[in-house]
């Protein structure tokens, strides 16, 4: 629960201080230093290749997870969803499928155990809710989104934490 509190706080701060400000600042223009092109400041899945764009919240969360894993590869965390845009965020196996359904039904955190490659892990899963209009709008309009009716406070997926037992 303490790990989740830190992860959720980082996610909330990124949405509040970057995504929401970006949404309000859509009339800001940036100049591509290589091409001289002018474009609107925005978020993008392809932010590394498009000047004037920033990573999306899910990408920022994944980058943090990857960096933490480099420092301590004994635990892992990430995003999970029954309706992922990125298929890497689908439930991985029966335990995660059961836990995500339970989390979606109860609206609260769920816990379990999972065997992965012969190792046993404690699994904690927490609802990841639609907290900013930019979040549900992006998911509802994304070409690869399997669900297009998200609204404020809906559970869009979860934060899953795996800790070795």
Tab-separated table of N, CA and C in Angstrom:
chain	number	residue	atom	x	y	z
A	1	UNK	N	0.829	-1.198	0.000
A	1	UNK	CA	0.000	0.000	0.000
A	1	UNK	C	0.872	1.259	0.000
A	2	UNK	N	2.018	1.202	0.704
A	2	UNK	CA	2.912	2.365	0.726
A	2	UNK	C	3.536	2.592	-0.653
A	3	UNK	N	3.946	1.514	-1.307
A	3	UNK	CA	4.490	1.664	-2.660
A	3	UNK	C	3.438	2.269	-3.589
A	4	UNK	N	2.215	1.773	-3.500
A	4	UNK	CA	1.152	2.308	-4.343
A	4	UNK	C	0.924	3.783	-4.064
A	5	UNK	N	0.973	4.185	-2.801
A	5	UNK	CA	0.764	5.599	-2.458
A	5	UNK	C	1.771	6.494	-3.186
A	6	UNK	N	3.021	6.060	-3.250
A	6	UNK	CA	4.053	6.839	-3.950
A	6	UNK	C	3.786	6.853	-5.456
A	7	UNK	N	3.480	5.681	-6.022
A	7	UNK	CA	3.219	5.592	-7.462
A	7	UNK	C	2.002	6.419	-7.851
A	8	UNK	N	0.932	6.318	-7.084
A	8	UNK	CA	-0.290	7.067	-7.390
A	8	UNK	C	-0.047	8.561	-7.255
A	9	UNK	N	0.745	8.957	-6.270
A	9	UNK	CA	1.054	10.381	-6.105
A	9	UNK	C	1.841	10.905	-7.307
A	10	UNK	N	2.835	10.158	-7.746
A	10	UNK	CA	3.615	10.577	-8.920
A	10	UNK	C	2.717	10.694	-10.151
A	11	UNK	N	1.841	9.730	-10.322
A	11	UNK	CA	0.914	9.735	-11.468
A	11	UNK	C	-0.023	10.942	-11.394
A	12	UNK	N	-0.566	11.202	-10.212
A	12	UNK	CA	-1.479	12.330	-10.021
A	12	UNK	C	-0.778	13.668	-10.289
A	13	UNK	N	0.443	13.796	-9.797
A	13	UNK	CA	1.199	15.038	-9.992
A	13	UNK	C	1.518	15.250	-11.472
A	14	UNK	N	1.889	14.184	-12.194
A	14	UNK	CA	2.171	14.318	-13.626
A	14	UNK	C	0.923	14.761	-14.378
A	15	UNK	N	-0.210	14.150	-14.059
A	15	UNK	CA	-1.462	14.535	-14.720
A	15	UNK	C	-1.813	15.991	-14.389
A	16	UNK	N	-1.724	16.359	-13.112
A	16	UNK	CA	-2.105	17.710	-12.698
A	16	UNK	C	-1.154	18.782	-13.231
A	17	UNK	N	0.141	18.517	-13.145
A	17	UNK	CA	1.126	19.549	-13.475
A	17	UNK	C	1.603	19.542	-14.914
A	18	UNK	N	1.378	18.459	-15.618
A	18	UNK	CA	1.812	18.404	-17.019
A	18	UNK	C	0.608	18.238	-17.950
A	19	UNK	N	-0.121	17.148	-17.804
A	19	UNK	CA	-1.211	16.853	-18.736
A	19	UNK	C	-2.295	17.929	-18.693
A	20	UNK	N	-2.757	18.277	-17.503
A	20	UNK	CA	-3.810	19.292	-17.419
A	20	UNK	C	-3.323	20.653	-17.900
A	21	UNK	N	-2.092	21.001	-17.595
A	21	UNK	CA	-1.546	22.279	-18.083
A	21	UNK	C	-1.395	22.249	-19.596
A	22	UNK	N	-1.010	21.093	-20.116
A	22	UNK	CA	-0.862	20.939	-21.557
A	22	UNK	C	-2.207	21.126	-22.244
A	23	UNK	N	-3.257	20.545	-21.661
A	23	UNK	CA	-4.600	20.675	-22.216
A	23	UNK	C	-5.033	22.131	-22.245
A	24	UNK	N	-4.722	22.857	-21.178
A	24	UNK	CA	-5.090	24.279	-21.093
A	24	UNK	C	-4.229	25.134	-22.018
A	25	UNK	N	-3.052	24.634	-22.369
A	25	UNK	CA	-2.104	25.421	-23.160
A	25	UNK	C	-2.059	24.979	-24.618
A	26	UNK	N	-3.157	24.439	-25.134
A	26	UNK	CA	-3.130	23.900	-26.487
A	26	UNK	C	-2.874	24.956	-27.555
A	27	UNK	N	-3.001	26.210	-27.194
A	27	UNK	CA	-2.717	27.254	-28.174
A	27	UNK	C	-1.241	27.647	-28.193
A	28	UNK	N	-0.446	27.070	-27.284
A	28	UNK	CA	0.977	27.366	-27.284
A	28	UNK	C	1.630	26.671	-28.472
A	29	UNK	N	2.516	27.377	-29.105
A	29	UNK	CA	3.223	26.796	-30.242
A	29	UNK	C	4.694	26.668	-29.917
A	30	UNK	N	5.302	25.645	-30.468
A	30	UNK	CA	6.732	25.439	-30.319
A	30	UNK	C	7.334	25.352	-31.715
A	31	UNK	N	8.603	25.651	-31.788
A	31	UNK	CA	9.298	25.601	-33.075
A	31	UNK	C	10.276	24.438	-33.047
A	32	UNK	N	10.175	23.567	-34.028
A	32	UNK	CA	11.091	22.445	-34.176
A	32	UNK	C	12.449	23.019	-34.569
A	33	UNK	N	13.442	22.855	-33.685
A	33	UNK	CA	14.756	23.463	-33.943
A	33	UNK	C	15.451	22.880	-35.167
A	34	UNK	N	15.084	21.646	-35.561
A	34	UNK	CA	15.717	21.017	-36.714
A	34	UNK	C	15.087	21.445	-38.033
A	35	UNK	N	13.739	21.537	-38.036
A	35	UNK	CA	13.047	21.827	-39.294
A	35	UNK	C	12.518	23.249	-39.391
A	36	UNK	N	12.425	23.939	-38.243
A	36	UNK	CA	11.847	25.281	-38.240
A	36	UNK	C	10.327	25.277	-38.268
A	37	UNK	N	9.721	24.083	-38.294
A	37	UNK	CA	8.256	23.965	-38.296
A	37	UNK	C	7.679	24.445	-36.980
A	38	UNK	N	6.500	25.046	-37.062
A	38	UNK	CA	5.764	25.446	-35.874
A	38	UNK	C	4.640	24.452	-35.665
A	39	UNK	N	4.440	24.029	-34.417
A	39	UNK	CA	3.361	23.100	-34.093
A	39	UNK	C	2.833	23.408	-32.703
A	40	UNK	N	1.656	22.875	-32.429
A	40	UNK	CA	1.040	23.027	-31.114
A	40	UNK	C	1.759	22.130	-30.113
A	41	UNK	N	1.967	22.628	-28.916
A	41	UNK	CA	2.516	21.831	-27.832
A	41	UNK	C	1.484	20.775	-27.452
A	42	UNK	N	1.895	19.506	-27.348
A	42	UNK	CA	0.929	18.441	-27.057
A	42	UNK	C	1.630	17.226	-26.480
A	43	UNK	N	0.821	16.242	-26.064
A	43	UNK	CA	1.334	14.945	-25.664
A	43	UNK	C	1.267	14.013	-26.857
A	44	UNK	N	2.133	13.023	-26.895
A	44	UNK	CA	2.138	12.110	-28.028
A	44	UNK	C	2.783	10.790	-27.643
A	45	UNK	N	2.244	9.700	-28.189
A	45	UNK	CA	2.874	8.391	-28.012
A	45	UNK	C	4.269	8.399	-28.640
A	46	UNK	N	4.449	9.181	-29.671
A	46	UNK	CA	5.712	9.239	-30.414
A	46	UNK	C	6.507	10.486	-30.021
A	47	UNK	N	6.427	10.861	-28.751
A	47	UNK	CA	7.015	12.110	-28.273
A	47	UNK	C	8.520	12.205	-28.513
A	48	UNK	N	9.217	11.072	-28.542
A	48	UNK	CA	10.673	11.111	-28.734
A	48	UNK	C	11.054	11.545	-30.150
A	49	UNK	N	10.140	11.371	-31.101
A	49	UNK	CA	10.436	11.698	-32.493
A	49	UNK	C	9.731	12.946	-33.000
A	50	UNK	N	8.848	13.505	-32.193
A	50	UNK	CA	8.097	14.680	-32.640
A	50	UNK	C	8.407	15.849	-31.721
A	51	UNK	N	9.020	16.865	-32.268
A	51	UNK	CA	9.372	18.047	-31.477
A	51	UNK	C	8.112	18.682	-30.894
A	52	UNK	N	8.247	19.228	-29.685
A	52	UNK	CA	7.134	19.926	-29.058
A	52	UNK	C	6.090	19.015	-28.456
A	53	UNK	N	6.450	17.749	-28.212
A	53	UNK	CA	5.508	16.827	-27.592
A	53	UNK	C	6.130	16.234	-26.332
A	54	UNK	N	5.266	15.788	-25.445
A	54	UNK	CA	5.687	15.203	-24.178
A	54	UNK	C	5.111	13.799	-24.045
A	55	UNK	N	5.712	12.952	-23.183
A	55	UNK	CA	5.187	11.602	-23.011
A	55	UNK	C	3.791	11.607	-22.383
A	56	UNK	N	3.002	10.623	-22.751
A	56	UNK	CA	1.678	10.438	-22.169
A	56	UNK	C	1.826	9.866	-20.757
A	57	UNK	N	0.810	10.007	-19.909
A	57	UNK	CA	0.923	9.521	-18.529
A	57	UNK	C	1.294	8.040	-18.413
A	58	UNK	N	0.731	7.185	-19.251
A	58	UNK	CA	1.066	5.757	-19.189
A	58	UNK	C	2.538	5.535	-19.529
A	59	UNK	N	3.049	6.298	-20.485
A	59	UNK	CA	4.462	6.172	-20.840
A	59	UNK	C	5.347	6.643	-19.687
A	60	UNK	N	5.004	7.768	-19.089
A	60	UNK	CA	5.779	8.293	-17.976
A	60	UNK	C	5.810	7.282	-16.826
A	61	UNK	N	4.677	6.644	-16.568
A	61	UNK	CA	4.600	5.639	-15.509
A	61	UNK	C	5.506	4.454	-15.845
A	62	UNK	N	5.465	4.011	-17.097
A	62	UNK	CA	6.311	2.884	-17.520
A	62	UNK	C	7.794	3.228	-17.399
A	63	UNK	N	8.176	4.457	-17.755
A	63	UNK	CA	9.583	4.847	-17.647
A	63	UNK	C	10.049	4.785	-16.195
A	64	UNK	N	9.177	5.204	-15.266
A	64	UNK	CA	9.523	5.110	-13.849
A	64	UNK	C	9.694	3.668	-13.415
A	65	UNK	N	8.802	2.800	-13.877
A	65	UNK	CA	8.879	1.378	-13.559
A	65	UNK	C	10.176	0.771	-14.084
A	66	UNK	N	10.520	1.097	-15.306
A	66	UNK	CA	11.750	0.564	-15.900
A	66	UNK	C	12.986	1.044	-15.135
A	67	UNK	N	12.985	2.297	-14.725
A	67	UNK	CA	14.122	2.850	-13.975
A	67	UNK	C	14.224	2.184	-12.603
A	68	UNK	N	13.098	1.992	-11.929
A	68	UNK	CA	13.110	1.333	-10.618
A	68	UNK	C	13.605	-0.103	-10.750
A	69	UNK	N	13.199	-0.794	-11.816
A	69	UNK	CA	13.610	-2.181	-12.036
A	69	UNK	C	15.126	-2.281	-12.238
A	70	UNK	N	15.726	-1.262	-12.858
A	70	UNK	CA	17.186	-1.252	-13.034
A	70	UNK	C	17.897	-1.215	-11.684
A	71	UNK	N	17.318	-0.508	-10.733
A	71	UNK	CA	17.933	-0.341	-9.413
A	71	UNK	C	17.662	-1.530	-8.493
A	72	UNK	N	16.484	-2.186	-8.683
A	72	UNK	CA	16.091	-3.297	-7.819
A	72	UNK	C	15.178	-4.214	-8.618
A	73	UNK	N	15.763	-5.251	-9.208
A	73	UNK	CA	14.983	-6.120	-10.090
A	73	UNK	C	14.184	-7.191	-9.346
A	74	UNK	N	14.067	-7.059	-8.024
A	74	UNK	CA	13.320	-8.079	-7.291
A	74	UNK	C	11.824	-7.793	-7.248
A	75	UNK	N	11.409	-6.563	-7.543
A	75	UNK	CA	9.979	-6.284	-7.617
A	75	UNK	C	9.689	-5.515	-8.888
A	76	UNK	N	8.423	-5.516	-9.274
A	76	UNK	CA	8.044	-4.888	-10.527
A	76	UNK	C	6.674	-4.254	-10.360
A	77	UNK	N	6.399	-3.237	-11.145
A	77	UNK	CA	5.068	-2.640	-11.147
A	77	UNK	C	4.762	-2.106	-12.529
A	78	UNK	N	3.485	-1.916	-12.789
A	78	UNK	CA	3.078	-1.399	-14.086
A	78	UNK	C	1.581	-1.178	-14.133
A	79	UNK	N	1.114	-0.899	-15.316
A	79	UNK	CA	-0.308	-0.684	-15.544
A	79	UNK	C	-0.924	-1.954	-16.113
A	80	UNK	N	-2.194	-2.137	-15.822
A	80	UNK	CA	-2.933	-3.294	-16.299
A	80	UNK	C	-4.342	-2.818	-16.640
A	81	UNK	N	-4.946	-3.418	-17.655
A	81	UNK	CA	-6.305	-3.014	-18.020
A	81	UNK	C	-7.025	-4.144	-18.743
A	82	UNK	N	-8.332	-4.173	-18.547
A	82	UNK	CA	-9.167	-5.089	-19.331
A	82	UNK	C	-9.374	-4.547	-20.738
A	83	UNK	N	-9.066	-3.252	-20.937
A	83	UNK	CA	-9.252	-2.579	-22.230
A	83	UNK	C	-7.991	-1.815	-22.611
A	84	UNK	N	-6.835	-2.496	-22.697
A	84	UNK	CA	-5.589	-1.764	-22.927
A	84	UNK	C	-5.451	-1.266	-24.366
A	85	UNK	N	-4.929	-0.079	-24.496
A	85	UNK	CA	-4.519	0.408	-25.817
A	85	UNK	C	-3.209	-0.291	-26.187
A	86	UNK	N	-2.301	-0.385	-25.239
A	86	UNK	CA	-1.036	-1.089	-25.407
A	86	UNK	C	-1.248	-2.520	-24.904
A	87	UNK	N	-1.171	-3.493	-25.779
A	87	UNK	CA	-1.451	-4.883	-25.433
A	87	UNK	C	-0.505	-5.430	-24.356
A	88	UNK	N	0.623	-4.768	-24.115
A	88	UNK	CA	1.520	-5.194	-23.036
A	88	UNK	C	0.889	-4.989	-21.663
A	89	UNK	N	-0.226	-4.260	-21.609
A	89	UNK	CA	-0.891	-3.987	-20.338
A	89	UNK	C	-2.091	-4.895	-20.094
A	90	UNK	N	-2.214	-5.961	-20.872
A	90	UNK	CA	-3.280	-6.940	-20.644
A	90	UNK	C	-2.944	-7.767	-19.404
A	91	UNK	N	-3.955	-8.308	-18.716
A	91	UNK	CA	-3.677	-9.218	-17.602
A	91	UNK	C	-2.814	-10.378	-18.078
A	92	UNK	N	-1.852	-10.772	-17.237
A	92	UNK	CA	-0.909	-11.835	-17.573
A	92	UNK	C	-1.267	-13.082	-16.766
A	93	UNK	N	-2.102	-13.912	-17.319
A	93	UNK	CA	-2.453	-15.171	-16.671
A	93	UNK	C	-3.732	-15.111	-15.850
A	94	UNK	N	-4.103	-16.286	-15.348
A	94	UNK	CA	-5.373	-16.447	-14.634
A	94	UNK	C	-5.472	-15.595	-13.379
A	95	UNK	N	-4.396	-15.495	-12.618
A	95	UNK	CA	-4.443	-14.740	-11.368
A	95	UNK	C	-4.735	-13.271	-11.647
A	96	UNK	N	-4.019	-12.666	-12.571
A	96	UNK	CA	-4.258	-11.254	-12.884
A	96	UNK	C	-5.639	-11.041	-13.489
A	97	UNK	N	-6.098	-11.993	-14.302
A	97	UNK	CA	-7.451	-11.872	-14.873
A	97	UNK	C	-8.510	-11.895	-13.770
A	98	UNK	N	-8.348	-12.782	-12.810
A	98	UNK	CA	-9.291	-12.868	-11.682
A	98	UNK	C	-9.232	-11.599	-10.832
A	99	UNK	N	-8.009	-11.153	-10.521
A	99	UNK	CA	-7.862	-9.982	-9.663
A	99	UNK	C	-8.399	-8.705	-10.320
A	100	UNK	N	-8.159	-8.527	-11.612
A	100	UNK	CA	-8.629	-7.292	-12.247
A	100	UNK	C	-10.157	-7.258	-12.288
A	101	UNK	N	-10.779	-8.399	-12.531
A	101	UNK	CA	-12.257	-8.444	-12.519
A	101	UNK	C	-12.784	-8.088	-11.128
A	102	UNK	N	-12.160	-8.653	-10.092
A	102	UNK	CA	-12.570	-8.361	-8.719
A	102	UNK	C	-12.367	-6.872	-8.405
A	103	UNK	N	-11.239	-6.315	-8.832
A	103	UNK	CA	-10.961	-4.901	-8.590
A	103	UNK	C	-11.997	-4.019	-9.287
A	104	UNK	N	-12.323	-4.353	-10.534
A	104	UNK	CA	-13.324	-3.567	-11.278
A	104	UNK	C	-14.694	-3.647	-10.606
A	105	UNK	N	-15.037	-4.824	-10.075
A	105	UNK	CA	-16.341	-5.007	-9.423
A	105	UNK	C	-16.423	-4.284	-8.083
A	106	UNK	N	-15.350	-4.354	-7.288
A	106	UNK	CA	-15.388	-3.771	-5.942
A	106	UNK	C	-14.980	-2.302	-5.920
A	107	UNK	N	-14.180	-1.889	-6.892
A	107	UNK	CA	-13.682	-0.516	-6.924
A	107	UNK	C	-12.562	-0.254	-5.935
A	108	UNK	N	-12.050	-1.303	-5.303
A	108	UNK	CA	-10.981	-1.146	-4.322
A	108	UNK	C	-9.796	-2.019	-4.648
A	109	UNK	N	-8.755	-1.928	-3.830
A	109	UNK	CA	-7.567	-2.743	-4.066
A	109	UNK	C	-7.854	-4.228	-3.827
A	110	UNK	N	-7.104	-5.065	-4.524
A	110	UNK	CA	-7.201	-6.517	-4.368
A	110	UNK	C	-5.792	-7.085	-4.271
A	111	UNK	N	-5.700	-8.264	-3.659
A	111	UNK	CA	-4.404	-8.877	-3.407
A	111	UNK	C	-4.467	-10.364	-3.709
A	112	UNK	N	-3.328	-10.929	-4.080
A	112	UNK	CA	-3.260	-12.349	-4.341
A	112	UNK	C	-1.822	-12.808	-4.440
A	113	UNK	N	-1.648	-14.054	-4.888
A	113	UNK	CA	-0.322	-14.624	-5.121
A	113	UNK	C	-0.278	-15.197	-6.521
A	114	UNK	N	0.906	-15.125	-7.135
A	114	UNK	CA	1.061	-15.588	-8.510
A	114	UNK	C	2.420	-16.249	-8.672
A	115	UNK	N	2.441	-17.364	-9.399
A	115	UNK	CA	3.701	-18.017	-9.757
A	115	UNK	C	4.122	-17.525	-11.133
A	116	UNK	N	5.369	-17.080	-11.228
A	116	UNK	CA	5.919	-16.636	-12.503
A	116	UNK	C	7.275	-17.309	-12.674
A	117	UNK	N	7.379	-18.133	-13.689
A	117	UNK	CA	8.629	-18.838	-14.006
A	117	UNK	C	9.208	-19.539	-12.781
A	118	UNK	N	8.337	-20.154	-11.987
A	118	UNK	CA	8.787	-20.908	-10.827
A	118	UNK	C	8.982	-20.092	-9.562
A	119	UNK	N	8.814	-18.772	-9.636
A	119	UNK	CA	8.942	-17.913	-8.458
A	119	UNK	C	7.561	-17.447	-8.011
A	120	UNK	N	7.380	-17.316	-6.709
A	120	UNK	CA	6.097	-16.908	-6.153
A	120	UNK	C	6.132	-15.404	-5.827
A	121	UNK	N	5.059	-14.701	-6.232
A	121	UNK	CA	4.968	-13.253	-6.015
A	121	UNK	C	3.677	-12.894	-5.303
A	122	UNK	N	3.767	-11.911	-4.424
A	122	UNK	CA	2.595	-11.250	-3.860
A	122	UNK	C	2.147	-10.243	-4.907
A	123	UNK	N	0.855	-10.218	-5.217
A	123	UNK	CA	0.304	-9.300	-6.216
A	123	UNK	C	-0.656	-8.334	-5.521
A	124	UNK	N	-0.429	-7.060	-5.710
A	124	UNK	CA	-1.344	-6.026	-5.216
A	124	UNK	C	-1.806	-5.227	-6.433
A	125	UNK	N	-3.116	-4.993	-6.519
A	125	UNK	CA	-3.676	-4.272	-7.668
A	125	UNK	C	-4.616	-3.185	-7.160
A	126	UNK	N	-4.459	-1.986	-7.716
A	126	UNK	CA	-5.210	-0.809	-7.272
A	126	UNK	C	-5.904	-0.169	-8.460
A	127	UNK	N	-7.133	0.302	-8.295
A	127	UNK	CA	-7.841	0.944	-9.406
A	127	UNK	C	-7.100	2.184	-9.913
A	128	UNK	N	-7.058	2.328	-11.211
A	128	UNK	CA	-6.510	3.513	-11.863
A	128	UNK	C	-7.700	4.202	-12.527
A	129	UNK	N	-8.144	5.274	-11.926
A	129	UNK	CA	-9.381	5.933	-12.347
A	129	UNK	C	-9.130	7.080	-13.322
A	130	UNK	N	-10.162	7.377	-14.103
A	130	UNK	CA	-10.135	8.519	-15.023
A	130	UNK	C	-10.264	9.787	-14.180
A	131	UNK	N	-9.169	10.489	-14.004
A	131	UNK	CA	-9.159	11.660	-13.130
A	131	UNK	C	-9.077	12.979	-13.885
A	132	UNK	N	-8.724	12.925	-15.152
A	132	UNK	CA	-8.611	14.150	-15.951
A	132	UNK	C	-9.290	13.925	-17.299
A	133	UNK	N	-9.963	14.941	-17.771
A	133	UNK	CA	-10.677	14.833	-19.049
A	133	UNK	C	-9.743	14.367	-20.171
A	134	UNK	N	-8.501	14.829	-20.120
A	134	UNK	CA	-7.536	14.439	-21.150
A	134	UNK	C	-7.342	12.925	-21.178
A	135	UNK	N	-7.437	12.273	-20.008
A	135	UNK	CA	-7.240	10.813	-19.935
A	135	UNK	C	-8.358	10.070	-20.650
A	136	UNK	N	-9.610	10.336	-20.247
A	136	UNK	CA	-10.697	9.565	-20.863
A	136	UNK	C	-10.945	9.984	-22.298
A	137	UNK	N	-10.686	11.236	-22.637
A	137	UNK	CA	-10.845	11.668	-24.029
A	137	UNK	C	-9.851	10.941	-24.924
A	138	UNK	N	-8.599	10.874	-24.478
A	138	UNK	CA	-7.560	10.198	-25.271
A	138	UNK	C	-7.924	8.729	-25.464
A	139	UNK	N	-8.319	8.042	-24.397
A	139	UNK	CA	-8.678	6.624	-24.511
A	139	UNK	C	-9.915	6.431	-25.382
A	140	UNK	N	-10.899	7.284	-25.223
A	140	UNK	CA	-12.128	7.147	-26.011
A	140	UNK	C	-11.900	7.399	-27.494
A	141	UNK	N	-10.935	8.237	-27.836
A	141	UNK	CA	-10.706	8.608	-29.238
A	141	UNK	C	-9.549	7.847	-29.884
A	142	UNK	N	-8.791	7.077	-29.109
A	142	UNK	CA	-7.613	6.386	-29.653
A	142	UNK	C	-8.049	5.287	-30.615
A	143	UNK	N	-7.377	5.208	-31.747
A	143	UNK	CA	-7.739	4.237	-32.789
A	143	UNK	C	-7.621	2.784	-32.320
A	144	UNK	N	-6.758	2.500	-31.350
A	144	UNK	CA	-6.562	1.133	-30.878
A	144	UNK	C	-7.318	0.815	-29.587
A	145	UNK	N	-8.146	1.741	-29.123
A	145	UNK	CA	-8.837	1.537	-27.860
A	145	UNK	C	-10.011	0.573	-28.018
A	146	UNK	N	-10.041	-0.510	-27.220
A	146	UNK	CA	-11.164	-1.443	-27.302
A	146	UNK	C	-12.416	-0.937	-26.566
A	147	UNK	N	-12.289	0.161	-25.841
A	147	UNK	CA	-13.435	0.741	-25.144
A	147	UNK	C	-13.441	2.251	-25.377
A	148	UNK	N	-14.587	2.796	-25.728
A	148	UNK	CA	-14.646	4.214	-26.113
A	148	UNK	C	-15.727	4.986	-25.352
A	149	UNK	N	-16.073	4.516	-24.147
A	149	UNK	CA	-17.125	5.198	-23.382
A	149	UNK	C	-16.691	5.568	-21.957
A	150	UNK	N	-15.386	5.760	-21.736
A	150	UNK	CA	-14.917	6.152	-20.410
A	150	UNK	C	-15.427	7.545	-20.065
A	151	UNK	N	-15.672	7.749	-18.774
A	151	UNK	CA	-16.047	9.070	-18.272
A	151	UNK	C	-15.356	9.273	-16.927
A	152	UNK	N	-15.502	10.459	-16.381
A	152	UNK	CA	-14.835	10.808	-15.139
A	152	UNK	C	-15.081	9.765	-14.045
A	153	UNK	N	-14.002	9.406	-13.353
A	153	UNK	CA	-13.971	8.492	-12.218
A	153	UNK	C	-14.156	7.017	-12.589
A	154	UNK	N	-14.312	6.684	-13.871
A	154	UNK	CA	-14.368	5.274	-14.264
A	154	UNK	C	-13.024	4.607	-13.963
A	155	UNK	N	-13.070	3.325	-13.656
A	155	UNK	CA	-11.842	2.545	-13.528
A	155	UNK	C	-11.397	2.193	-14.940
A	156	UNK	N	-10.243	2.742	-15.340
A	156	UNK	CA	-9.730	2.500	-16.689
A	156	UNK	C	-8.792	1.302	-16.711
A	157	UNK	N	-8.360	0.902	-15.544
A	157	UNK	CA	-7.425	-0.199	-15.403
A	157	UNK	C	-6.908	-0.191	-13.989
A	158	UNK	N	-5.682	-0.650	-13.820
A	158	UNK	CA	-5.127	-0.704	-12.484
A	158	UNK	C	-3.623	-0.542	-12.481
A	159	UNK	N	-3.131	-0.280	-11.295
A	159	UNK	CA	-1.694	-0.313	-11.033
A	159	UNK	C	-1.437	-1.647	-10.354
A	160	UNK	N	-0.555	-2.447	-10.931
A	160	UNK	CA	-0.264	-3.767	-10.380
A	160	UNK	C	1.182	-3.774	-9.881
A	161	UNK	N	1.353	-4.311	-8.676
A	161	UNK	CA	2.671	-4.388	-8.042
A	161	UNK	C	2.953	-5.854	-7.746
A	162	UNK	N	4.137	-6.320	-8.145
A	162	UNK	CA	4.566	-7.701	-7.907
A	162	UNK	C	5.787	-7.689	-6.999
A	163	UNK	N	5.651	-8.356	-5.855
A	163	UNK	CA	6.748	-8.420	-4.884
A	163	UNK	C	7.058	-9.882	-4.619
A	164	UNK	N	8.334	-10.294	-4.729
A	164	UNK	CA	8.661	-11.703	-4.499
A	164	UNK	C	8.367	-12.126	-3.059
A	165	UNK	N	7.877	-13.352	-2.928
A	165	UNK	CA	7.629	-13.921	-1.594
A	165	UNK	C	8.822	-14.786	-1.241
